[in-house]
Coordinates of C-alpha atoms and ligand atoms in Angstrom, one line a residue:
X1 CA -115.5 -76.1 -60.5
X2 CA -116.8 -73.4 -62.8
X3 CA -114.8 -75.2 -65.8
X4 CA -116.9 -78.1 -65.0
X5 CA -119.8 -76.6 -64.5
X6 CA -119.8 -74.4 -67.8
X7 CA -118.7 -77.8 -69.4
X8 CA -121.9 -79.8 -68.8
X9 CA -123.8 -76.4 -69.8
X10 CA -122.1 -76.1 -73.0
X11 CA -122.5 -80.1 -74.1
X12 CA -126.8 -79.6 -73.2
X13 CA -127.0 -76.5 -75.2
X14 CA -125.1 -77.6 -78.3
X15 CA -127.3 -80.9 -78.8
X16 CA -130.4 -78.6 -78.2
X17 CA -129.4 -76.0 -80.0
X18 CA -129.0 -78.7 -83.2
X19 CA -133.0 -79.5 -82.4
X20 CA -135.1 -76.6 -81.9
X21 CA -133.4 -75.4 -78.7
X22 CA -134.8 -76.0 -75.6
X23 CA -134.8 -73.8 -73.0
X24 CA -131.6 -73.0 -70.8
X25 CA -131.6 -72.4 -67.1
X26 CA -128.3 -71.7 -65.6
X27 CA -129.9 -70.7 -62.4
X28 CA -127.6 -71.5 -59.2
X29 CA -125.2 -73.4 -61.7
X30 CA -122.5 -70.5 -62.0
X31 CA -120.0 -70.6 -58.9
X32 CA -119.5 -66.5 -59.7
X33 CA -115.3 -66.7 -58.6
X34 CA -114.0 -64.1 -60.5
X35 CA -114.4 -60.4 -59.8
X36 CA -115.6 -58.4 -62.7
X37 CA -113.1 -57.0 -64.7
X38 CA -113.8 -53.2 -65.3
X39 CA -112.5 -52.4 -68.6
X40 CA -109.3 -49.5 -68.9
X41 CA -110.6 -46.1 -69.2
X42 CA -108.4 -45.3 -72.8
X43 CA -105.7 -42.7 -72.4
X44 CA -106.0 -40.1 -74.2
X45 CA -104.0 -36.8 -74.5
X46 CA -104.6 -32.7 -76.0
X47 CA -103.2 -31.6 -79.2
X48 CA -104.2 -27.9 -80.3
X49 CA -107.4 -28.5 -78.6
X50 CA -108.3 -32.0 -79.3
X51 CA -108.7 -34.9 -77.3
X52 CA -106.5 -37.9 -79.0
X53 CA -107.0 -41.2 -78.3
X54 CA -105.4 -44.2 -80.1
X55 CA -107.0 -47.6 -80.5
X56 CA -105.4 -50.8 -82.4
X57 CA -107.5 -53.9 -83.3
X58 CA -105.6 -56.7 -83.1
X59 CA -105.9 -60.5 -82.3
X60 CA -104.6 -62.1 -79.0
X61 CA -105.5 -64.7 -76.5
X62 CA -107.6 -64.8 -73.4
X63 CA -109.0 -66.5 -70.6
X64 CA -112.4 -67.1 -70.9
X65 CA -112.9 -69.5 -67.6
X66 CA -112.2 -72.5 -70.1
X67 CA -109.5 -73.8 -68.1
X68 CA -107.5 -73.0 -71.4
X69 CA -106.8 -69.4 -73.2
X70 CA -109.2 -68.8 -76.2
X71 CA -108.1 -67.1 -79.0
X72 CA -110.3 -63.5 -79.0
X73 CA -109.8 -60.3 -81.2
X74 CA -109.6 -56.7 -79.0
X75 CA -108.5 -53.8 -79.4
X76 CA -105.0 -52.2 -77.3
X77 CA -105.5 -55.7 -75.6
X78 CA -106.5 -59.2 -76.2
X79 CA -109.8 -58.8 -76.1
X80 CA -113.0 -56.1 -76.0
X81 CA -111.7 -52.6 -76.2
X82 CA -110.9 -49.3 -73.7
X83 CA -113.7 -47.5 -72.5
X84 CA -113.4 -43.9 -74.2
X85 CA -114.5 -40.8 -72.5
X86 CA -115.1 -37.6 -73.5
X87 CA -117.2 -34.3 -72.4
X88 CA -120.1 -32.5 -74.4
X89 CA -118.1 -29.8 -76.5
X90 CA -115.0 -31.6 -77.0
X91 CA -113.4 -32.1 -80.1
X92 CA -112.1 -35.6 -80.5
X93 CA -109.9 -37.6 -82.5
X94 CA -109.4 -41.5 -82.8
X95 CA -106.6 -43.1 -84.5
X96 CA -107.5 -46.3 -85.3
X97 CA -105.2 -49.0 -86.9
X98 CA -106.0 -52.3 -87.7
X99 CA -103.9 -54.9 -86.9
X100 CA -106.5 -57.8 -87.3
X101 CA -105.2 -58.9 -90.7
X102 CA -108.3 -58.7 -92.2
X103 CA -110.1 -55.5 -93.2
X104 CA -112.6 -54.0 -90.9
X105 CA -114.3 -50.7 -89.3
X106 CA -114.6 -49.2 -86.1
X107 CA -118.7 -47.3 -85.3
X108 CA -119.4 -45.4 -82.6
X109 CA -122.9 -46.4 -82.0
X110 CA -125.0 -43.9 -81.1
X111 CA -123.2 -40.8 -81.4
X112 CA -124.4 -37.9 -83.5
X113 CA -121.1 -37.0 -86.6
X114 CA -120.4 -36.5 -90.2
X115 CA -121.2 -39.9 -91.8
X116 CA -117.7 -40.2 -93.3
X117 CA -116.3 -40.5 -89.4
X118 CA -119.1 -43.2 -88.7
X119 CA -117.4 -45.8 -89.0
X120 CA -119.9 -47.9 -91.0
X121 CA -119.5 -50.5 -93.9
X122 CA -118.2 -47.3 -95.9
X123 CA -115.3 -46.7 -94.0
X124 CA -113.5 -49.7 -94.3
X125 CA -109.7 -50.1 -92.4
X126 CA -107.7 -52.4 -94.7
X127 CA -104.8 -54.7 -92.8
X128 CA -102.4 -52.3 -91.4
X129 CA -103.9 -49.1 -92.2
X130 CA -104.8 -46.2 -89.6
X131 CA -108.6 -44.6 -90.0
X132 CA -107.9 -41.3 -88.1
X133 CA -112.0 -39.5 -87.8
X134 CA -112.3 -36.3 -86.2
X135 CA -115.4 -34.8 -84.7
X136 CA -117.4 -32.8 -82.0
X137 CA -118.9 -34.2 -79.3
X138 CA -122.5 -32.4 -79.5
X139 CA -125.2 -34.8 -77.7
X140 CA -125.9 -35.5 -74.1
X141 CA -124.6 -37.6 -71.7
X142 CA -125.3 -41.1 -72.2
X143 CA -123.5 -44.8 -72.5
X144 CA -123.1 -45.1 -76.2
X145 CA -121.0 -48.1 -77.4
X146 CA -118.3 -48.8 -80.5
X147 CA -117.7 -52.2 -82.6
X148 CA -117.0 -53.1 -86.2
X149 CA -119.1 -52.8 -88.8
X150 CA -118.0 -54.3 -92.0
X151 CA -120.9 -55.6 -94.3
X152 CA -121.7 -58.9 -93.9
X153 CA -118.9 -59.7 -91.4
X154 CA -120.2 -57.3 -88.0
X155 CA -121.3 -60.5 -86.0
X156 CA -118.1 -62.6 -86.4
X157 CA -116.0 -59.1 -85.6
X158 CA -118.2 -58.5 -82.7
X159 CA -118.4 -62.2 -81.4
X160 CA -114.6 -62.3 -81.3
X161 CA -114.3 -59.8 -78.8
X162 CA -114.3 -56.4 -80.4
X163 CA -116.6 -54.0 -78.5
X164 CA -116.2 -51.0 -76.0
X165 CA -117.8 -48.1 -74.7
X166 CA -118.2 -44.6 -75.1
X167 CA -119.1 -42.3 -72.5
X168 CA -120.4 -39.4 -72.8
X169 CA -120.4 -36.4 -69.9
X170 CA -122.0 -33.1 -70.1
X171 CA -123.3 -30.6 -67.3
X172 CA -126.6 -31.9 -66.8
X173 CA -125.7 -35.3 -65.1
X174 CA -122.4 -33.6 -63.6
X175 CA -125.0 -31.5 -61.2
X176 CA -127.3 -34.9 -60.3
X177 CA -126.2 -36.6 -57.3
X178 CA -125.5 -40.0 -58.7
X179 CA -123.1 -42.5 -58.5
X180 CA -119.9 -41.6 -60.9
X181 CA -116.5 -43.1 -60.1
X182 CA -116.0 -45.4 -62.9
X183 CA -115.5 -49.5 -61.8
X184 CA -116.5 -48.4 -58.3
X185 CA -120.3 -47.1 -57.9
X186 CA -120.6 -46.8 -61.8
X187 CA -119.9 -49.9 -63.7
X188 CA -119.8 -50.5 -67.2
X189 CA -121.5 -54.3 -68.0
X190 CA -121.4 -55.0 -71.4
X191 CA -123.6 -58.3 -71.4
X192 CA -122.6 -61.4 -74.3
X193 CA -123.0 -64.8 -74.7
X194 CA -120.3 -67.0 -75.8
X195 CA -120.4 -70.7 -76.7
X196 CA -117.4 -72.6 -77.0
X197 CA -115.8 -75.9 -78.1
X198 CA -114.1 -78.4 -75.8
X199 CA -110.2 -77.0 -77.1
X200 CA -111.7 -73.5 -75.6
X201 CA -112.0 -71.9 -79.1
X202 CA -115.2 -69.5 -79.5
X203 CA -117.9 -71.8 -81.6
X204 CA -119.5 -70.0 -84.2
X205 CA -120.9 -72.8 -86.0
X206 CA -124.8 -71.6 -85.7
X207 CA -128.2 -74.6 -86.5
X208 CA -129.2 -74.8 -90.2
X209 CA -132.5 -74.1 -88.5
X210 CA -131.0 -70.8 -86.4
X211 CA -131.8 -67.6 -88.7
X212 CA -131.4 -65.5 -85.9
X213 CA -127.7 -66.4 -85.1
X214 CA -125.2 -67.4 -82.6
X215 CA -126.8 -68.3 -79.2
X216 CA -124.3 -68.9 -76.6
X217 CA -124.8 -70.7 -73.1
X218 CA -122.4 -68.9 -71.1
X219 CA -122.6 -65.1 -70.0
X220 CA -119.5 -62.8 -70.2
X221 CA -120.1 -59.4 -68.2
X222 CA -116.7 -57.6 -69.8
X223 CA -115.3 -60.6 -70.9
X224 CA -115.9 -62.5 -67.2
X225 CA -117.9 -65.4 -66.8
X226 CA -119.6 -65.5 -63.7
X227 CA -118.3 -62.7 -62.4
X228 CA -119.1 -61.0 -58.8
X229 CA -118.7 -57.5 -57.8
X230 CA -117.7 -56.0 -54.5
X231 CA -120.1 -53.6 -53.8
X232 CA -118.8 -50.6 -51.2
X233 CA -121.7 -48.1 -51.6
X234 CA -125.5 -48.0 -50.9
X235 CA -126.0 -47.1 -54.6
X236 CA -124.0 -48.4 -57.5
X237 CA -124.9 -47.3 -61.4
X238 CA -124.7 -50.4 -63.6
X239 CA -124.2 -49.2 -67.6
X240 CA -126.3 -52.3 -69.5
X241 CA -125.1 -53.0 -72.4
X242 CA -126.7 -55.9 -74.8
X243 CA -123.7 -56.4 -76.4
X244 CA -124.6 -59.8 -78.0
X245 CA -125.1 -60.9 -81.2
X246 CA -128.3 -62.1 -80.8
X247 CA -129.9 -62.6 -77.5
X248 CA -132.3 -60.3 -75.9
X249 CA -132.3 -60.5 -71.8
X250 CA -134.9 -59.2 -69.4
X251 CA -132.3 -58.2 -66.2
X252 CA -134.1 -58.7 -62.7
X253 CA -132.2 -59.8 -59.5
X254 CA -133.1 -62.8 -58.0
X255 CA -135.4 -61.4 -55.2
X256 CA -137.3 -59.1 -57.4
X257 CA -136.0 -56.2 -56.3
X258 CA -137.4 -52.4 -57.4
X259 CA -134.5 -50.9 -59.1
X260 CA -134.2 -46.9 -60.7
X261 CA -134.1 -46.7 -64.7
X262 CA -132.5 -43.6 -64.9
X263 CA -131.3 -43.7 -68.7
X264 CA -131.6 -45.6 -72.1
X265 CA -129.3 -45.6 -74.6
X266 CA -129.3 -41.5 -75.8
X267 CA -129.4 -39.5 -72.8
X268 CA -131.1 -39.9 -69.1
X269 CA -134.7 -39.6 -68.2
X270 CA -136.6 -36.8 -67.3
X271 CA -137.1 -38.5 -63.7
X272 CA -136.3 -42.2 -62.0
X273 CA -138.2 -44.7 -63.5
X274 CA -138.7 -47.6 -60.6
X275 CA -139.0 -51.0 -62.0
X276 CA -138.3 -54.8 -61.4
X277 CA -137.3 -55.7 -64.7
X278 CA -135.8 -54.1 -67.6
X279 CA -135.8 -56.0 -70.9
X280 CA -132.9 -55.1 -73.6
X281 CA -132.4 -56.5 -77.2
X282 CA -129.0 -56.5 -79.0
X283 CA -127.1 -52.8 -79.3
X284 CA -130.0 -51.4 -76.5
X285 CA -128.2 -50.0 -73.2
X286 CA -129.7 -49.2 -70.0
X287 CA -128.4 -47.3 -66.9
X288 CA -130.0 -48.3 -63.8
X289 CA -129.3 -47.6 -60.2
X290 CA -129.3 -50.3 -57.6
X291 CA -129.7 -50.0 -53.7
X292 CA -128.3 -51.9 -51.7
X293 CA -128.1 -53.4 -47.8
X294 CA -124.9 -54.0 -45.6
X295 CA -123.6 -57.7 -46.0
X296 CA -126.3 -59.2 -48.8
X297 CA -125.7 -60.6 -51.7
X298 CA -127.9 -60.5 -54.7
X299 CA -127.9 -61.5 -58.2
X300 CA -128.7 -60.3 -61.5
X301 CA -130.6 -62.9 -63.5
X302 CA -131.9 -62.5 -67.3
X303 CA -135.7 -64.2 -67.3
X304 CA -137.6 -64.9 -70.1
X305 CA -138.1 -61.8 -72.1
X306 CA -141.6 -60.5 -73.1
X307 CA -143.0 -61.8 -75.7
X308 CA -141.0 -65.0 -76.0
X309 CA -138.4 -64.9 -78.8
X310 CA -137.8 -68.2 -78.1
X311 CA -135.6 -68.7 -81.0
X312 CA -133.0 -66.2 -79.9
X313 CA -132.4 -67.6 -76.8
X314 CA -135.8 -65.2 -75.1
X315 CA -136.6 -68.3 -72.9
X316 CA -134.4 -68.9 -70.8
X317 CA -132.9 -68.2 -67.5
X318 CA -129.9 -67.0 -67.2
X319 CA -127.0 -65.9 -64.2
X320 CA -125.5 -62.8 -64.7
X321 CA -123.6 -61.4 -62.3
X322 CA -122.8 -61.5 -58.4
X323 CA -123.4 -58.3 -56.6
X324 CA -121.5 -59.2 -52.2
X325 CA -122.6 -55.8 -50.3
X326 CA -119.6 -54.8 -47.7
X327 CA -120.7 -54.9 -43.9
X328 CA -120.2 -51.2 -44.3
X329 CA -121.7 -49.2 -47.3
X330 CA -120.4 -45.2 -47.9
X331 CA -123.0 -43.2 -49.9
X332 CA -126.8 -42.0 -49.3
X333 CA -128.1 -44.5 -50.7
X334 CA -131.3 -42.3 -52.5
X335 CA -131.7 -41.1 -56.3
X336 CA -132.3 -37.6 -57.4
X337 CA -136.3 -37.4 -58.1
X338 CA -135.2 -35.2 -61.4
X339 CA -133.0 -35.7 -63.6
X340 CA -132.8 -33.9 -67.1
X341 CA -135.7 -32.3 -69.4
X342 CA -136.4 -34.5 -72.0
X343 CA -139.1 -32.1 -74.3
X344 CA -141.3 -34.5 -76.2
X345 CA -141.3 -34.3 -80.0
X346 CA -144.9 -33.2 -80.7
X347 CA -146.2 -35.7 -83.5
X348 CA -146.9 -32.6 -85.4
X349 CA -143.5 -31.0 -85.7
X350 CA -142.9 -33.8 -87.9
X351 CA -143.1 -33.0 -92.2
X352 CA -142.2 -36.9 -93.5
X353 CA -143.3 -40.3 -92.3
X354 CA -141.8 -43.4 -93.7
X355 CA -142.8 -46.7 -93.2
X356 CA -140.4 -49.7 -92.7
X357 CA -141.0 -53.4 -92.6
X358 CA -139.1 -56.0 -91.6
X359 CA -139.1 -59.8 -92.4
X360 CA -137.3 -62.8 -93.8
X361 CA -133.7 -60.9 -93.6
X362 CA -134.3 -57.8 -95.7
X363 CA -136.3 -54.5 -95.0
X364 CA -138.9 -53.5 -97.6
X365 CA -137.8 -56.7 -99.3
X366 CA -134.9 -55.4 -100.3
X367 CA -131.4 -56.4 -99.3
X368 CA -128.7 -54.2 -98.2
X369 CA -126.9 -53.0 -101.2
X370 CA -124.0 -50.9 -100.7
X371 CA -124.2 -48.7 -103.9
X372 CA -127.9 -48.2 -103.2
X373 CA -129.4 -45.1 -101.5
X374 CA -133.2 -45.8 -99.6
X375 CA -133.6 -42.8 -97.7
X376 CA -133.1 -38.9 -98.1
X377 CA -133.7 -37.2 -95.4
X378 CA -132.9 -33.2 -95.2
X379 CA -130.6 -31.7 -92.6
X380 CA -132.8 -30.7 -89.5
X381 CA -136.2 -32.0 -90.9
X382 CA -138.2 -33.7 -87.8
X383 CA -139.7 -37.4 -89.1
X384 CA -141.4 -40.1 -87.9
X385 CA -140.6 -43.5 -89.1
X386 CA -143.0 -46.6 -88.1
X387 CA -141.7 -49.9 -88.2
X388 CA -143.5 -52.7 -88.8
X389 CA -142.5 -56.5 -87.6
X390 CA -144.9 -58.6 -90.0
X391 CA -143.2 -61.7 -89.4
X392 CA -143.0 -64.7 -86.5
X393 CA -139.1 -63.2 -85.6
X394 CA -137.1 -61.7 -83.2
X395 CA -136.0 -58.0 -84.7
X396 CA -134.9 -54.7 -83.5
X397 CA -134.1 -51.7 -85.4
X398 CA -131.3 -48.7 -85.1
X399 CA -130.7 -46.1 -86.7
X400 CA -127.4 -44.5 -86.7
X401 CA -127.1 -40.8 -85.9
X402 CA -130.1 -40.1 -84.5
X403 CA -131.5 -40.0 -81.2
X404 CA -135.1 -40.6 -81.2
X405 CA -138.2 -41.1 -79.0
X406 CA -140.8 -44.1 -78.9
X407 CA -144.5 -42.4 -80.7
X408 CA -146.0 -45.3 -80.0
X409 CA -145.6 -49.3 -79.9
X410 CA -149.3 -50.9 -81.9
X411 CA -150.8 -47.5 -80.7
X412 CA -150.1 -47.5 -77.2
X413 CA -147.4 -44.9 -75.7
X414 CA -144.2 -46.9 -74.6
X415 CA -144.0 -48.0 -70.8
X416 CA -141.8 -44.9 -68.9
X417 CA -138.5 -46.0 -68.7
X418 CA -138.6 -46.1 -72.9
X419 CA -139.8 -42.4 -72.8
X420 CA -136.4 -40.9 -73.1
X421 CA -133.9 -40.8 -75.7
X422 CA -133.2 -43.9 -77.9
X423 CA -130.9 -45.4 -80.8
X424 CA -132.3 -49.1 -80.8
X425 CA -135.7 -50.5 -79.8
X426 CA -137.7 -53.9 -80.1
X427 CA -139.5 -54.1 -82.7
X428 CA -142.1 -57.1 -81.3
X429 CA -143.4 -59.9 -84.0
X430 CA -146.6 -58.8 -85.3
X431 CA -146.1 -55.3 -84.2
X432 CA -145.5 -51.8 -85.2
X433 CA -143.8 -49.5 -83.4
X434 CA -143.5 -45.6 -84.5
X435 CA -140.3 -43.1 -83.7
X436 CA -139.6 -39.6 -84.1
X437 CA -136.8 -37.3 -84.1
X438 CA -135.3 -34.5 -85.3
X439 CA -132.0 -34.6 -87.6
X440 CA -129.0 -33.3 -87.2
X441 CA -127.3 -30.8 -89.3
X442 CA -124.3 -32.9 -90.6
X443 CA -124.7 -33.4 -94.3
X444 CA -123.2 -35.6 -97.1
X445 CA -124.8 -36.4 -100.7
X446 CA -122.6 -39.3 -100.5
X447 CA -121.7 -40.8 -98.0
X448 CA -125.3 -42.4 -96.1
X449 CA -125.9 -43.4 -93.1
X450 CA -127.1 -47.0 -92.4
X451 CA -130.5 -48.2 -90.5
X452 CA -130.9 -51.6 -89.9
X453 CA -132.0 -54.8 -87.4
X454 CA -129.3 -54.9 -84.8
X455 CA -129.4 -58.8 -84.4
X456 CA -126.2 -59.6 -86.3
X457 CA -127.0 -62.3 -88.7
X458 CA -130.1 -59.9 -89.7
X459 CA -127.8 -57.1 -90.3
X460 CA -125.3 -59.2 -92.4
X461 CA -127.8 -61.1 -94.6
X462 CA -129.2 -57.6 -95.3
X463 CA -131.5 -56.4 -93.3
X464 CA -130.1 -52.8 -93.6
X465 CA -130.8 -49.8 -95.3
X466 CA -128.7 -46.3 -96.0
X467 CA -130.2 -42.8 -95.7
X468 CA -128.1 -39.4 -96.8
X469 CA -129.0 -36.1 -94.9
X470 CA -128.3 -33.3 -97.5
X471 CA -128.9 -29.7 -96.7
X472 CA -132.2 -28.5 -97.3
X473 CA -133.2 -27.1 -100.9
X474 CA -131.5 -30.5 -102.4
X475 CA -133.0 -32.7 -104.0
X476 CA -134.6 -36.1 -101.3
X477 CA -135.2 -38.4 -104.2
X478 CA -132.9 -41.2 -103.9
X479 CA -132.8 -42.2 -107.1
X480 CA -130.8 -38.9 -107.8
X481 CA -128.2 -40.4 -105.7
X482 CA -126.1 -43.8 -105.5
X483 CA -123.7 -44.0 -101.8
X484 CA -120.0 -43.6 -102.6
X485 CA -118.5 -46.3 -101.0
X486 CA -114.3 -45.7 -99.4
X487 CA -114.2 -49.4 -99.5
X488 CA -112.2 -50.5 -103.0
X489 CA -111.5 -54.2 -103.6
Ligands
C2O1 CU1 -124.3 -50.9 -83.4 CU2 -125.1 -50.0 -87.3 O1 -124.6 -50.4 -85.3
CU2 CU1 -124.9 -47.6 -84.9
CU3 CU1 -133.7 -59.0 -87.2

């Protein structure tokens, strides 16, 4: 049924997506008849103080709900990756070995390190070899997220399967009363779209006219299409991840309901943020907190997201995932009114602005170049960096190792639940939207740090830029610097 059903989907959207696509609807079209899978918490063990965990990418086979096995890239498994876990304070270390038989990298998106353990197009793991970085955990709580990075190659690495998550814990959220055993009242959904060919292999064959990438028609929530969830509490946590390569969603359930923001992708809010809708572009996460009534069932539906971005896939309707409430729910059903402090960066702490614009597939009109430096920025220093969308397409923009908060989007303050900690935010066509954050205090007068859009043909064409942070007193003029690359062909 499904098979069939995904079938007639995939044939609509592959002769639209050859024209300028139309919209897709796959409203009451998805039979939801598989549970969601929940991916393994990775094992990890304690060696003179420091949490180990071991990870190998390597290629395998699963079933995707095409009534045949697909071939898909994972990592300790045939496809996607281990969710990793580890507390505020700890000391961790990941052994990663590549088994892909190509050359790759592993980033941990949104965490807060020594650039040379980033993970970025600098740290490259040829076939066979084990990249071992090392690190403190020193950030808040939050749902960060790891996946390749390997210039000009992240969006085929990613679209074959190879993303996780991170968790972070910390004291703060272990005192809220929220919803926190893992694949029962907190799930992780990391959110892509797949499209496929008839034999069941992953299409990745993308319009002469499609500059912003693969769009697929089907929705994986961890690797399940059309998945349901048994629901056993009045509250559950969902982690939302955009993990696609391209395609923003706007999440609502199907009857509208109010649902708590209670975090974005750097930390949790200062307080709940109710609201019916919460939009997220590629590499953005959300944690939101769902109530729920004995015996319904309700759906989580991506609408059209603001502002249209019709050519990545912006207008249309998808089916996401199945939520079946149990005749009896455990829990108590309510949300803490506070959650953490978030202290707003005064605009005036800040000693630098920089100005970024994005169009065509470069930033300042430059592409990515690997030996070039952009940006020096000095251990500690608080900045505010505007970005500017000039252009008619869909963009977003991250920046790795810092958290930062929303200034402003074309002068107005950013709606609540964006008024926490971020790594990634939409940068809307024909709009500007300013950030500010403070630095951290890991430094390196060679090996940057990358910035870039976070829709993955962007980022690969070059629409990425690399920053150093050196200690203060050293010199922030990047022509005094080129980026020493670990990558040797
Ligand atoms: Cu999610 Cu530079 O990456
Ligand atoms: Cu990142
Ligand atoms: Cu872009």
């Amino acid at each position: 049924m499904a098979v069939a059903v995904f079938g007639i989907a995939a044939v609509g959207a592959r002769v639209a997506v050859t024209v300028l696509r139309a919209p897709l609807d796959t409203r009451g079209t998805v039979t939801f008849d598989r549970e969601l899978r929940i991916p393994a918490l990775a094992e990890s063990r304690v060696e003179d103080g420091v949490r180990v965990f071991d990870l190998t990418m390597q290629r395998g086979e699963s079933d995707l709900g095409r009534g045949t096995a697909t071939p898909t890239w994972g990592i300790n498994g045939p496809h996607l990756a281990p969710t990793l876990r580890a507390a505020r304070g700890e000391e961790v270390r990941v052994r990663v070995t590549n088994r892909l038989g190509e050359a790759s990298t592993l980033h941990w998106h949104g965490m807060r390190l020594p650039a040379r353990m980033d993970g970025g197009p600098h740290q490259m793991i040829e076939p066979g070899a084990t990249w071992t970085p090392q690190w403190n955990i020193d950030q808040p709580a939050a749902g960060l997220w790891y996946h390749p990075h390997p210039h000009g190659e992240t969006a085929r690495h990613v679209y074959r399967g190879l993303a996780g998550m991170f968790l972070i814990d910390d004291d703060a959220e272990s005192r809220l009363a929220l919803p926190r055993r893992y694949g029962i009242d907190d799930l992780p959904m990391i959110v892509q779209d797949r499209r496929f060919h008839d034999d069941g292999t992953l299409d990745t064959s993308t319009s002469l006219f499609q500059s912003e990438g693969i769009i697929g028609d089907t929705v994986l929530v961890n690797g399940t299409p059309g998945p349901y969830v048994d629901v056993t509490t009045r509250t559950v946590r969902l982690r939302l991840l955009n993990g696609s390569n391209t395609r923003p969603y706007d999440f609502v359930f199907d009857d509208h309901r109010e649902f708590s923001v209670i975090g974005t992708d750097s930390g949790l809010l200062p307080a709940p943020v109710p609201v019916r809708a919460v939009p997220l572009s590629p590499g953005e996460r959300a944690e939101v907190v769902v109530t729920f009534r004995p015996g319904e069932r309700v759906r989580l539906q991506s609408e059209p997201t603001p502002g249209g971005a019709r050519f990545a896939g912006g207008s249309d309707h998808l089916e996401i995932a199945e939520f079946r409430a149990a005749s009896d729910l455990g829990g108590v059903g309510t949300v803490p009114d506070r959650l953490v402090d978030v202290a707003p960066i005064p605009e005036t702490a800040a000693t630098v602005t920089r100005s970024f614009s994005l169009g065509g597939s470069t930033i300042d009109r430059k592409p990515m170049d690997m030996a070039r430096i952009d940006e020096v920025v000095t251990a500690g220093a608080t900045e505010i960096w505007s970005v500017a969308n000039s252009g008619d397409a869909v963009h977003n923009f991250h920046i790795h190792d810092a958290a930062f908060q929303i200034l402003d989007i074309d002068g107005d303050p950013p709606p609540r639940y964006l008024g926490g900690w971020k790594d990634t935010v939409w940068v809307p066509r024909d709009s500007t939207v300013r950030l500010i954050m403070t630095f951290a205090h890991h430094t390196d007068t060679e090996v940057p740090y990358m910035y870039h859009c976070h829709l993955l043909r962007h980022e690969d064409e070059g629409m990425m830029g690399q920053f150093l942070v050196v200690p203060p007193g050293t010199s922030t003029d990047p022509a005094d610097y080129s980026a020493r690359t670990g990558h040797h062909h």
